[in-house]
mmCIF file with all atom_site columns, C-alpha atoms in Angstrom:
data_model
loop_
_atom_site.group_PDB
_atom_site.id
_atom_site.type_symbol
_atom_site.label_atom_id
_atom_site.label_alt_id
_atom_site.label_comp_id
_atom_site.label_asym_id
_atom_site.label_entity_id
_atom_site.label_seq_id
_atom_site.pdbx_PDB_ins_code
_atom_site.Cartn_x
_atom_site.Cartn_y
_atom_site.Cartn_z
_atom_site.occupancy
_atom_site.B_iso_or_equiv
_atom_site.pdbx_formal_charge
_atom_site.auth_seq_id
_atom_site.auth_comp_id
_atom_site.auth_asym_id
_atom_site.auth_atom_id
_atom_site.pdbx_PDB_model_num
ATOM 1   C CA . MET A 1 1   ? -5.134  11.161  20.125  1.00 39.00 ? 29  MET A CA 1
ATOM 2   C CA . ASP A 1 2   ? -4.350  9.209   23.290  1.00 44.00 ? 30  ASP A CA 1
ATOM 3   C CA . ALA A 1 3   ? -5.954  6.383   21.840  1.00 43.00 ? 31  ALA A CA 1
ATOM 4   C CA . THR A 1 4   ? -3.892  6.244   18.983  1.00 55.00 ? 32  THR A CA 1
ATOM 5   C CA . PRO A 1 5   ? -0.758  4.257   19.487  1.00 58.00 ? 33  PRO A CA 1
ATOM 6   C CA . LEU A 1 6   ? 2.546   5.847   17.810  1.00 61.00 ? 34  LEU A CA 1
ATOM 7   C CA . ARG A 1 7   ? 5.744   4.634   18.718  1.00 59.00 ? 35  ARG A CA 1
ATOM 8   C CA . LYS A 1 8   ? 8.340   7.521   19.998  1.00 56.00 ? 36  LYS A CA 1
ATOM 9   C CA . ALA A 1 9   ? 10.450  8.690   16.998  1.00 49.00 ? 37  ALA A CA 1
ATOM 10  C CA . ALA A 1 10  ? 13.850  7.479   16.963  1.00 52.00 ? 38  ALA A CA 1
ATOM 11  C CA . ARG A 1 11  ? 16.770  9.769   16.391  1.00 51.00 ? 39  ARG A CA 1
ATOM 12  C CA . ARG A 1 12  ? 18.082  9.147   12.660  1.00 59.00 ? 40  ARG A CA 1
ATOM 13  C CA . GLY A 1 13  ? 16.468  11.777  10.646  1.00 81.00 ? 41  GLY A CA 1
ATOM 14  C CA . LEU A 1 14  ? 13.356  13.183  12.989  1.00 88.00 ? 42  LEU A CA 1
ATOM 15  C CA . ALA A 1 15  ? 10.974  14.403  9.923   1.00 90.00 ? 43  ALA A CA 1
ATOM 16  C CA . GLU A 1 16  ? 11.463  10.974  8.034   1.00 91.00 ? 44  GLU A CA 1
ATOM 17  C CA . GLU A 1 17  ? 10.887  9.151   11.240  1.00 91.00 ? 45  GLU A CA 1
ATOM 18  C CA . ALA A 1 18  ? 7.896   11.115  12.255  1.00 92.00 ? 46  ALA A CA 1
ATOM 19  C CA . ALA A 1 19  ? 6.650   10.261  8.487   1.00 93.00 ? 47  ALA A CA 1
ATOM 20  C CA . ASP A 1 20  ? 7.224   6.730   9.117   1.00 92.00 ? 48  ASP A CA 1
ATOM 21  C CA . ARG A 1 21  ? 5.539   6.478   12.352  1.00 93.00 ? 49  ARG A CA 1
ATOM 22  C CA . VAL A 1 22  ? 2.366   8.573   11.288  1.00 94.00 ? 50  VAL A CA 1
ATOM 23  C CA . ARG A 1 23  ? 2.404   6.447   8.016   1.00 93.00 ? 51  ARG A CA 1
ATOM 24  C CA . ASP A 1 24  ? 2.378   3.021   9.780   1.00 92.00 ? 52  ASP A CA 1
ATOM 25  C CA . ALA A 1 25  ? -0.566  4.692   12.142  1.00 93.00 ? 53  ALA A CA 1
ATOM 26  C CA . ILE A 1 26  ? -2.534  5.399   8.900   1.00 91.00 ? 54  ILE A CA 1
ATOM 27  C CA . PHE A 1 27  ? -1.987  1.869   7.439   1.00 89.00 ? 55  PHE A CA 1
ATOM 28  C CA . ALA A 1 28  ? -2.828  0.192   10.813  1.00 87.00 ? 56  ALA A CA 1
ATOM 29  C CA . GLY A 1 29  ? -6.174  2.165   10.328  1.00 84.00 ? 57  GLY A CA 1
ATOM 30  C CA . HIS A 1 30  ? -5.806  4.297   13.512  1.00 89.00 ? 58  HIS A CA 1
ATOM 31  C CA . PHE A 1 31  ? -6.249  7.242   11.031  1.00 91.00 ? 59  PHE A CA 1
ATOM 32  C CA . PRO A 1 32  ? -8.915  6.468   8.522   1.00 88.00 ? 60  PRO A CA 1
ATOM 33  C CA . PRO A 1 33  ? -9.687  8.625   5.308   1.00 88.00 ? 61  PRO A CA 1
ATOM 34  C CA . GLY A 1 34  ? -10.551 12.161  6.241   1.00 89.00 ? 62  GLY A CA 1
ATOM 35  C CA . ALA A 1 35  ? -8.986  12.083  9.711   1.00 92.00 ? 63  ALA A CA 1
ATOM 36  C CA . PRO A 1 36  ? -7.305  15.142  10.717  1.00 93.00 ? 64  PRO A CA 1
ATOM 37  C CA . LEU A 1 37  ? -3.429  15.169  11.463  1.00 94.00 ? 65  LEU A CA 1
ATOM 38  C CA . ARG A 1 38  ? -2.815  17.987  14.246  1.00 92.00 ? 66  ARG A CA 1
ATOM 39  C CA . GLU A 1 39  ? 0.918   18.750  14.680  1.00 90.00 ? 67  GLU A CA 1
ATOM 40  C CA . VAL A 1 40  ? 0.764   19.664  18.344  1.00 92.00 ? 68  VAL A CA 1
ATOM 41  C CA . GLU A 1 41  ? -0.697  16.204  19.178  1.00 93.00 ? 69  GLU A CA 1
ATOM 42  C CA . LEU A 1 42  ? 1.540   14.446  16.896  1.00 93.00 ? 70  LEU A CA 1
ATOM 43  C CA . ALA A 1 43  ? 4.602   16.015  18.254  1.00 92.00 ? 71  ALA A CA 1
ATOM 44  C CA . ALA A 1 44  ? 3.623   15.413  21.878  1.00 92.00 ? 72  ALA A CA 1
ATOM 45  C CA . SER A 1 45  ? 2.837   11.748  20.885  1.00 91.00 ? 73  SER A CA 1
ATOM 46  C CA . LEU A 1 46  ? 6.295   11.158  18.767  1.00 90.00 ? 74  LEU A CA 1
ATOM 47  C CA . GLU A 1 47  ? 8.258   13.343  21.670  1.00 89.00 ? 75  GLU A CA 1
ATOM 48  C CA . VAL A 1 48  ? 9.505   15.634  18.617  1.00 90.00 ? 76  VAL A CA 1
ATOM 49  C CA . SER A 1 49  ? 9.156   18.982  17.630  1.00 91.00 ? 77  SER A CA 1
ATOM 50  C CA . ARG A 1 50  ? 6.155   20.589  15.427  1.00 92.00 ? 78  ARG A CA 1
ATOM 51  C CA . GLY A 1 51  ? 8.732   21.613  12.837  1.00 92.00 ? 79  GLY A CA 1
ATOM 52  C CA . SER A 1 52  ? 10.006  17.824  12.693  1.00 92.00 ? 80  SER A CA 1
ATOM 53  C CA . VAL A 1 53  ? 6.145   16.480  12.466  1.00 93.00 ? 81  VAL A CA 1
ATOM 54  C CA . ARG A 1 54  ? 5.606   19.415  9.867   1.00 91.00 ? 82  ARG A CA 1
ATOM 55  C CA . GLU A 1 55  ? 8.498   18.388  7.888   1.00 93.00 ? 83  GLU A CA 1
ATOM 56  C CA . GLY A 1 56  ? 7.140   14.647  7.938   1.00 93.00 ? 84  GLY A CA 1
ATOM 57  C CA . LEU A 1 57  ? 3.549   15.730  6.814   1.00 93.00 ? 85  LEU A CA 1
ATOM 58  C CA . ALA A 1 58  ? 5.243   17.241  3.906   1.00 92.00 ? 86  ALA A CA 1
ATOM 59  C CA . LEU A 1 59  ? 6.767   13.939  3.015   1.00 92.00 ? 87  LEU A CA 1
ATOM 60  C CA . LEU A 1 60  ? 3.662   12.207  3.115   1.00 93.00 ? 88  LEU A CA 1
ATOM 61  C CA . THR A 1 61  ? 2.042   14.854  1.194   1.00 92.00 ? 89  THR A CA 1
ATOM 62  C CA . ARG A 1 62  ? 4.265   14.395  -1.356  1.00 91.00 ? 90  ARG A CA 1
ATOM 63  C CA . GLU A 1 63  ? 3.175   10.567  -1.180  1.00 90.00 ? 91  GLU A CA 1
ATOM 64  C CA . GLY A 1 64  ? -0.375  11.429  -1.952  1.00 89.00 ? 92  GLY A CA 1
ATOM 65  C CA . LEU A 1 65  ? -1.241  10.079  1.544   1.00 92.00 ? 93  LEU A CA 1
ATOM 66  C CA . VAL A 1 66  ? -2.351  13.166  3.248   1.00 93.00 ? 94  VAL A CA 1
ATOM 67  C CA . ARG A 1 67  ? -3.702  16.669  2.149   1.00 90.00 ? 95  ARG A CA 1
ATOM 68  C CA . GLY A 1 68  ? -3.481  20.094  3.448   1.00 83.00 ? 96  GLY A CA 1
ATOM 69  C CA . GLY A 1 69  ? -2.663  23.718  2.470   1.00 69.00 ? 97  GLY A CA 1
ATOM 70  C CA . TRP A 1 70  ? -2.039  27.189  3.626   1.00 71.00 ? 98  TRP A CA 1
ATOM 71  C CA . HIS A 1 71  ? -4.843  27.685  6.565   1.00 72.00 ? 99  HIS A CA 1
ATOM 72  C CA . ARG A 1 72  ? -6.283  24.258  5.861   1.00 79.00 ? 100 ARG A CA 1
ATOM 73  C CA . PRO A 1 73  ? -5.836  21.365  8.153   1.00 86.00 ? 101 PRO A CA 1
ATOM 74  C CA . THR A 1 74  ? -3.931  18.464  7.329   1.00 91.00 ? 102 THR A CA 1
ATOM 75  C CA . THR A 1 75  ? -5.730  15.405  6.901   1.00 93.00 ? 103 THR A CA 1
ATOM 76  C CA . VAL A 1 76  ? -5.594  11.791  5.514   1.00 93.00 ? 104 VAL A CA 1
ATOM 77  C CA . VAL A 1 77  ? -6.537  11.923  1.951   1.00 91.00 ? 105 VAL A CA 1
ATOM 78  C CA . GLU A 1 78  ? -10.374 10.604  1.287   1.00 89.00 ? 106 GLU A CA 1
ATOM 79  C CA . VAL A 1 79  ? -10.664 7.828   -1.337  1.00 88.00 ? 107 VAL A CA 1
ATOM 80  C CA . THR A 1 80  ? -13.071 9.442   -4.144  1.00 92.00 ? 108 THR A CA 1
ATOM 81  C CA . ALA A 1 81  ? -13.861 7.883   -7.384  1.00 94.00 ? 109 ALA A CA 1
ATOM 82  C CA . VAL A 1 82  ? -11.709 9.713   -9.656  1.00 95.00 ? 110 VAL A CA 1
ATOM 83  C CA . ASP A 1 83  ? -8.741  9.194   -7.396  1.00 93.00 ? 111 ASP A CA 1
ATOM 84  C CA . VAL A 1 84  ? -9.352  5.380   -7.575  1.00 94.00 ? 112 VAL A CA 1
ATOM 85  C CA . GLU A 1 85  ? -9.663  5.424   -11.321 1.00 96.00 ? 113 GLU A CA 1
ATOM 86  C CA . GLU A 1 86  ? -6.321  7.249   -11.625 1.00 95.00 ? 114 GLU A CA 1
ATOM 87  C CA . VAL A 1 87  ? -4.257  5.366   -9.159  1.00 95.00 ? 115 VAL A CA 1
ATOM 88  C CA . TYR A 1 88  ? -5.642  1.975   -10.185 1.00 96.00 ? 116 TYR A CA 1
ATOM 89  C CA . SER A 1 89  ? -5.038  2.548   -13.980 1.00 96.00 ? 117 SER A CA 1
ATOM 90  C CA . VAL A 1 90  ? -1.258  3.684   -13.102 1.00 97.00 ? 118 VAL A CA 1
ATOM 91  C CA . ARG A 1 91  ? -0.817  0.312   -10.809 1.00 97.00 ? 119 ARG A CA 1
ATOM 92  C CA . ALA A 1 92  ? -2.214  -1.952  -13.487 1.00 97.00 ? 120 ALA A CA 1
ATOM 93  C CA . ALA A 1 93  ? 0.269   -0.677  -15.982 1.00 97.00 ? 121 ALA A CA 1
ATOM 94  C CA . LEU A 1 94  ? 3.176   -0.953  -13.321 1.00 98.00 ? 122 LEU A CA 1
ATOM 95  C CA . ASP A 1 95  ? 2.003   -4.457  -11.946 1.00 98.00 ? 123 ASP A CA 1
ATOM 96  C CA . ARG A 1 96  ? 1.844   -5.891  -15.515 1.00 97.00 ? 124 ARG A CA 1
ATOM 97  C CA . LEU A 1 97  ? 5.170   -5.231  -16.659 1.00 97.00 ? 125 LEU A CA 1
ATOM 98  C CA . ALA A 1 98  ? 6.286   -6.115  -13.049 1.00 98.00 ? 126 ALA A CA 1
ATOM 99  C CA . ALA A 1 99  ? 4.682   -9.516  -13.211 1.00 98.00 ? 127 ALA A CA 1
ATOM 100 C CA . VAL A 1 100 ? 6.039   -10.210 -16.893 1.00 97.00 ? 128 VAL A CA 1
ATOM 101 C CA . THR A 1 101 ? 9.547   -8.967  -16.040 1.00 98.00 ? 129 THR A CA 1
ATOM 102 C CA . ALA A 1 102 ? 9.787   -10.772 -13.067 1.00 98.00 ? 130 ALA A CA 1
ATOM 103 C CA . ARG A 1 103 ? 8.846   -13.901 -14.856 1.00 97.00 ? 131 ARG A CA 1
ATOM 104 C CA . ALA A 1 104 ? 12.249  -13.604 -17.068 1.00 96.00 ? 132 ALA A CA 1
ATOM 105 C CA . ARG A 1 105 ? 14.393  -12.467 -14.211 1.00 96.00 ? 133 ARG A CA 1
ATOM 106 C CA . SER A 1 106 ? 13.069  -13.950 -11.036 1.00 96.00 ? 134 SER A CA 1
ATOM 107 C CA . SER A 1 107 ? 15.825  -16.292 -8.917  1.00 96.00 ? 135 SER A CA 1
ATOM 108 C CA . VAL A 1 108 ? 15.202  -19.371 -7.189  1.00 96.00 ? 136 VAL A CA 1
ATOM 109 C CA . ASP A 1 109 ? 15.049  -17.324 -3.812  1.00 97.00 ? 137 ASP A CA 1
ATOM 110 C CA . ASP A 1 110 ? 12.653  -14.612 -5.426  1.00 97.00 ? 138 ASP A CA 1
ATOM 111 C CA . LEU A 1 111 ? 10.226  -17.440 -6.098  1.00 97.00 ? 139 LEU A CA 1
ATOM 112 C CA . ALA A 1 112 ? 10.718  -19.228 -2.870  1.00 98.00 ? 140 ALA A CA 1
ATOM 113 C CA . ALA A 1 113 ? 9.900   -16.039 -1.373  1.00 98.00 ? 141 ALA A CA 1
ATOM 114 C CA . LEU A 1 114 ? 6.727   -15.400 -3.041  1.00 98.00 ? 142 LEU A CA 1
ATOM 115 C CA . ASP A 1 115 ? 5.596   -18.752 -2.155  1.00 98.00 ? 143 ASP A CA 1
ATOM 116 C CA . ASP A 1 116 ? 6.279   -18.044 1.468   1.00 98.00 ? 144 ASP A CA 1
ATOM 117 C CA . LEU A 1 117 ? 4.055   -14.966 1.299   1.00 98.00 ? 145 LEU A CA 1
ATOM 118 C CA . VAL A 1 118 ? 1.425   -16.607 -0.232  1.00 98.00 ? 146 VAL A CA 1
ATOM 119 C CA . ALA A 1 119 ? 1.423   -19.342 2.655   1.00 98.00 ? 147 ALA A CA 1
ATOM 120 C CA . ALA A 1 120 ? 1.725   -16.626 5.224   1.00 98.00 ? 148 ALA A CA 1
ATOM 121 C CA . LEU A 1 121 ? -1.139  -15.039 3.768   1.00 97.00 ? 149 LEU A CA 1
ATOM 122 C CA . SER A 1 122 ? -3.207  -18.125 3.676   1.00 97.00 ? 150 SER A CA 1
ATOM 123 C CA . SER A 1 123 ? -2.560  -18.748 7.475   1.00 97.00 ? 151 SER A CA 1
ATOM 124 C CA . ALA A 1 124 ? -3.424  -15.027 8.262   1.00 96.00 ? 152 ALA A CA 1
ATOM 125 C CA . VAL A 1 125 ? -6.814  -15.513 6.835   1.00 95.00 ? 153 VAL A CA 1
ATOM 126 C CA . ALA A 1 126 ? -7.407  -18.760 8.436   1.00 96.00 ? 154 ALA A CA 1
ATOM 127 C CA . SER A 1 127 ? -6.392  -17.430 11.961  1.00 96.00 ? 155 SER A CA 1
ATOM 128 C CA . GLY A 1 128 ? -8.539  -14.291 11.155  1.00 93.00 ? 156 GLY A CA 1
ATOM 129 C CA . ALA A 1 129 ? -5.805  -11.760 11.079  1.00 93.00 ? 157 ALA A CA 1
ATOM 130 C CA . ASP A 1 130 ? -7.324  -8.298  10.749  1.00 91.00 ? 158 ASP A CA 1
ATOM 131 C CA . GLY A 1 131 ? -7.719  -6.260  7.532   1.00 89.00 ? 159 GLY A CA 1
ATOM 132 C CA . PRO A 1 132 ? -4.180  -3.946  7.872   1.00 90.00 ? 160 PRO A CA 1
ATOM 133 C CA . GLN A 1 133 ? -2.296  -7.481  8.824   1.00 92.00 ? 161 GLN A CA 1
ATOM 134 C CA . LEU A 1 134 ? -3.617  -9.062  5.529   1.00 94.00 ? 162 LEU A CA 1
ATOM 135 C CA . LEU A 1 135 ? -2.863  -6.068  3.418   1.00 94.00 ? 163 LEU A CA 1
ATOM 136 C CA . ALA A 1 136 ? 0.341   -5.555  4.591   1.00 94.00 ? 164 ALA A CA 1
ATOM 137 C CA . LEU A 1 137 ? 1.307   -9.249  3.764   1.00 96.00 ? 165 LEU A CA 1
ATOM 138 C CA . ASP A 1 138 ? -0.689  -8.323  0.139   1.00 97.00 ? 166 ASP A CA 1
ATOM 139 C CA . ILE A 1 139 ? 1.496   -5.601  -0.269  1.00 96.00 ? 167 ILE A CA 1
ATOM 140 C CA . ALA A 1 140 ? 4.714   -7.236  0.776   1.00 97.00 ? 168 ALA A CA 1
ATOM 141 C CA . PHE A 1 141 ? 3.867   -9.937  -2.262  1.00 98.00 ? 169 PHE A CA 1
ATOM 142 C CA . HIS A 1 142 ? 3.894   -6.947  -4.656  1.00 98.00 ? 170 HIS A CA 1
ATOM 143 C CA . ASP A 1 143 ? 6.834   -5.416  -3.189  1.00 97.00 ? 171 ASP A CA 1
ATOM 144 C CA . ARG A 1 144 ? 8.686   -8.995  -3.834  1.00 98.00 ? 172 ARG A CA 1
ATOM 145 C CA . VAL A 1 145 ? 7.428   -9.061  -7.393  1.00 98.00 ? 173 VAL A CA 1
ATOM 146 C CA . TYR A 1 146 ? 8.985   -5.692  -8.162  1.00 98.00 ? 174 TYR A CA 1
ATOM 147 C CA . ALA A 1 147 ? 12.126  -6.690  -6.407  1.00 97.00 ? 175 ALA A CA 1
ATOM 148 C CA . ALA A 1 148 ? 12.279  -9.940  -8.509  1.00 97.00 ? 176 ALA A CA 1
ATOM 149 C CA . ALA A 1 149 ? 11.807  -7.735  -11.849 1.00 97.00 ? 177 ALA A CA 1
ATOM 150 C CA . GLY A 1 150 ? 15.279  -6.102  -10.959 1.00 96.00 ? 178 GLY A CA 1
ATOM 151 C CA . ASN A 1 151 ? 14.154  -2.387  -12.674 1.00 97.00 ? 179 ASN A CA 1
ATOM 152 C CA . ARG A 1 152 ? 14.980  0.198   -10.590 1.00 97.00 ? 180 ARG A CA 1
ATOM 153 C CA . ARG A 1 153 ? 13.163  2.956   -12.500 1.00 97.00 ? 181 ARG A CA 1
ATOM 154 C CA . LEU A 1 154 ? 10.119  0.463   -12.102 1.00 98.00 ? 182 LEU A CA 1
ATOM 155 C CA . THR A 1 155 ? 10.311  0.031   -8.553  1.00 97.00 ? 183 THR A CA 1
ATOM 156 C CA . GLU A 1 156 ? 10.504  3.801   -8.156  1.00 96.00 ? 184 GLU A CA 1
ATOM 157 C CA . ALA A 1 157 ? 7.560   4.129   -9.858  1.00 96.00 ? 185 ALA A CA 1
ATOM 158 C CA . TRP A 1 158 ? 5.921   1.638   -7.944  1.00 97.00 ? 186 TRP A CA 1
ATOM 159 C CA . GLU A 1 159 ? 6.842   3.372   -4.604  1.00 94.00 ? 187 GLU A CA 1
ATOM 160 C CA . ALA A 1 160 ? 5.603   6.767   -6.080  1.00 93.00 ? 188 ALA A CA 1
ATOM 161 C CA . VAL A 1 161 ? 2.050   5.020   -5.600  1.00 94.00 ? 189 VAL A CA 1
ATOM 162 C CA . ARG A 1 162 ? 2.404   2.676   -2.900  1.00 94.00 ? 190 ARG A CA 1
ATOM 163 C CA . SER A 1 163 ? 1.384   4.673   -0.134  1.00 93.00 ? 191 SER A CA 1
ATOM 164 C CA . GLN A 1 164 ? -2.001  5.478   -1.919  1.00 93.00 ? 192 GLN A CA 1
ATOM 165 C CA . VAL A 1 165 ? -2.222  1.730   -3.283  1.00 94.00 ? 193 VAL A CA 1
ATOM 166 C CA . PHE A 1 166 ? -2.183  0.752   0.520   1.00 93.00 ? 194 PHE A CA 1
ATOM 167 C CA . LEU A 1 167 ? -4.722  3.227   1.726   1.00 92.00 ? 195 LEU A CA 1
ATOM 168 C CA . PHE A 1 168 ? -7.170  2.545   -1.003  1.00 92.00 ? 196 PHE A CA 1
ATOM 169 C CA . GLN A 1 169 ? -6.814  -1.162  -0.483  1.00 91.00 ? 197 GLN A CA 1
ATOM 170 C CA . LEU A 1 170 ? -7.366  -0.582  3.277   1.00 90.00 ? 198 LEU A CA 1
ATOM 171 C CA . GLN A 1 171 ? -10.461 1.234   2.319   1.00 89.00 ? 199 GLN A CA 1
ATOM 172 C CA . ARG A 1 172 ? -11.567 -1.621  0.404   1.00 88.00 ? 200 ARG A CA 1
ATOM 173 C CA . VAL A 1 173 ? -10.879 -4.199  2.940   1.00 87.00 ? 201 VAL A CA 1
ATOM 174 C CA . SER A 1 174 ? -12.826 -2.213  5.478   1.00 84.00 ? 202 SER A CA 1
ATOM 175 C CA . LEU A 1 175 ? -15.642 -1.844  3.284   1.00 81.00 ? 203 LEU A CA 1
ATOM 176 C CA . GLY A 1 176 ? -15.894 -5.279  1.783   1.00 77.00 ? 204 GLY A CA 1
ATOM 177 C CA . SER A 1 177 ? -13.884 -7.632  4.195   1.00 80.00 ? 205 SER A CA 1
ATOM 178 C CA . SER A 1 178 ? -15.228 -10.956 3.870   1.00 86.00 ? 206 SER A CA 1
ATOM 179 C CA . GLN A 1 179 ? -15.120 -10.524 -0.444  1.00 85.00 ? 207 GLN A CA 1
ATOM 180 C CA . TYR A 1 180 ? -11.456 -9.484  0.226   1.00 90.00 ? 208 TYR A CA 1
ATOM 181 C CA . ARG A 1 181 ? -10.696 -12.612 2.491   1.00 91.00 ? 209 ARG A CA 1
ATOM 182 C CA . SER A 1 182 ? -12.156 -14.907 0.003   1.00 91.00 ? 210 SER A CA 1
ATOM 183 C CA . HIS A 1 183 ? -10.007 -13.941 -2.910  1.00 92.00 ? 211 HIS A CA 1
ATOM 184 C CA . VAL A 1 184 ? -7.179  -12.969 -1.698  1.00 95.00 ? 212 VAL A CA 1
ATOM 185 C CA . VAL A 1 185 ? -5.012  -16.127 -1.145  1.00 96.00 ? 213 VAL A CA 1
ATOM 186 C CA . ALA A 1 186 ? -6.164  -17.694 -4.636  1.00 96.00 ? 214 ALA A CA 1
ATOM 187 C CA . GLU A 1 187 ? -5.436  -14.485 -6.812  1.00 96.00 ? 215 GLU A CA 1
ATOM 188 C CA . HIS A 1 188 ? -2.105  -14.411 -5.157  1.00 97.00 ? 216 HIS A CA 1
ATOM 189 C CA . ARG A 1 189 ? -1.246  -18.144 -5.659  1.00 97.00 ? 217 ARG A CA 1
ATOM 190 C CA . GLU A 1 190 ? -2.199  -17.851 -9.420  1.00 97.00 ? 218 GLU A CA 1
ATOM 191 C CA . LEU A 1 191 ? 0.086   -14.801 -9.709  1.00 98.00 ? 219 LEU A CA 1
ATOM 192 C CA . ALA A 1 192 ? 3.090   -16.591 -8.007  1.00 98.00 ? 220 ALA A CA 1
ATOM 193 C CA . ALA A 1 193 ? 2.500   -19.888 -10.289 1.00 97.00 ? 221 ALA A CA 1
ATOM 194 C CA . LEU A 1 194 ? 2.402   -17.945 -13.271 1.00 98.00 ? 222 LEU A CA 1
ATOM 195 C CA . ILE A 1 195 ? 5.459   -16.294 -12.644 1.00 98.00 ? 223 ILE A CA 1
ATOM 196 C CA . ARG A 1 196 ? 7.231   -19.235 -11.906 1.00 96.00 ? 224 ARG A CA 1
ATOM 197 C CA . ASP A 1 197 ? 6.492   -20.929 -15.230 1.00 94.00 ? 225 ASP A CA 1
ATOM 198 C CA . GLY A 1 198 ? 3.228   -19.558 -16.722 1.00 92.00 ? 226 GLY A CA 1
ATOM 199 C CA . ASP A 1 199 ? 2.481   -18.243 -20.252 1.00 94.00 ? 227 ASP A CA 1
ATOM 200 C CA . ALA A 1 200 ? 3.583   -14.447 -20.520 1.00 95.00 ? 228 ALA A CA 1
ATOM 201 C CA . ALA A 1 201 ? 0.526   -13.646 -22.100 1.00 96.00 ? 229 ALA A CA 1
ATOM 202 C CA . GLU A 1 202 ? -1.633  -15.379 -19.631 1.00 97.00 ? 230 GLU A CA 1
ATOM 203 C CA . LEU A 1 203 ? 0.363   -13.754 -16.641 1.00 97.00 ? 231 LEU A CA 1
ATOM 204 C CA . ASP A 1 204 ? -0.006  -10.346 -18.155 1.00 96.00 ? 232 ASP A CA 1
ATOM 205 C CA . ARG A 1 205 ? -3.874  -10.715 -18.337 1.00 97.00 ? 233 ARG A CA 1
ATOM 206 C CA . VAL A 1 206 ? -4.087  -11.905 -14.898 1.00 97.00 ? 234 VAL A CA 1
ATOM 207 C CA . ALA A 1 207 ? -1.743  -9.245  -13.256 1.00 97.00 ? 235 ALA A CA 1
ATOM 208 C CA . THR A 1 208 ? -4.254  -6.508  -15.049 1.00 96.00 ? 236 THR A CA 1
ATOM 209 C CA . ASP A 1 209 ? -7.324  -8.369  -14.175 1.00 96.00 ? 237 ASP A CA 1
ATOM 210 C CA . HIS A 1 210 ? -5.875  -8.454  -10.356 1.00 95.00 ? 238 HIS A CA 1
ATOM 211 C CA . VAL A 1 211 ? -5.693  -4.741  -10.185 1.00 96.00 ? 239 VAL A CA 1
ATOM 212 C CA . ASP A 1 212 ? -9.014  -4.292  -12.548 1.00 95.00 ? 240 ASP A CA 1
ATOM 213 C CA . SER A 1 213 ? -11.142 -6.338  -10.280 1.00 93.00 ? 241 SER A CA 1
ATOM 214 C CA . ALA A 1 214 ? -9.649  -4.602  -6.936  1.00 93.00 ? 242 ALA A CA 1
ATOM 215 C CA . ARG A 1 215 ? -10.680 -1.100  -8.668  1.00 94.00 ? 243 ARG A CA 1
ATOM 216 C CA . ARG A 1 216 ? -14.180 -2.203  -9.583  1.00 93.00 ? 244 ARG A CA 1
ATOM 217 C CA . ARG A 1 217 ? -14.863 -3.661  -6.112  1.00 90.00 ? 245 ARG A CA 1
ATOM 218 C CA . LEU A 1 218 ? -13.561 -0.712  -4.257  1.00 91.00 ? 246 LEU A CA 1
ATOM 219 C CA . LEU A 1 219 ? -15.868 1.574   -6.621  1.00 93.00 ? 247 LEU A CA 1
ATOM 220 C CA . ALA A 1 220 ? -18.864 -0.635  -5.835  1.00 90.00 ? 248 ALA A CA 1
ATOM 221 C CA . GLU A 1 221 ? -18.473 -0.015  -2.222  1.00 85.00 ? 249 GLU A CA 1
ATOM 222 C CA . LEU A 1 222 ? -18.000 3.668   -2.318  1.00 81.00 ? 250 LEU A CA 1
#
């Protein structure tokens, strides 16, 4: 546990803060799929009570990011083919709706933000940024698409699977980093261009294929 850099929990809501810090560590790759999450060690690192850690882990369980049970250790979820099929099929439906809705509703600021994120991704790839850094920009792009769509319930549906998508994509990047790096900028640049002024049917197709290709590539690496 000493090798895992966890920031000390702040004093807002300790369970929520503990969940945020552990989630950050998972997304940074410090706790890979299947890794145990031990209450005593986490509590010591975060300088909070075991009860706060337990409640925080329960929040992450509801996000689908960790698994545990009565007399069973809590671990980061492992990525299985069944999980990939389920999560990516849901994501494909959500992303299609978000992209097409964003095309109709996005503001000038939304479009500029998407372009900025594509530029940031391009710079990060060129500078050799690690997988978690690239993936954070990737997910930020999709967060902005959902925000541009302006549909609260759609955003809530995205947030319900967002953590699992991040974890599964992190597994994809770790197993096939060069392949991910070679496609990530062009794919997001195309999405941004179609959201700006593209054909709705083409955008629907590209948004679907963006998710489906990620699903196929991850399944091929598992």
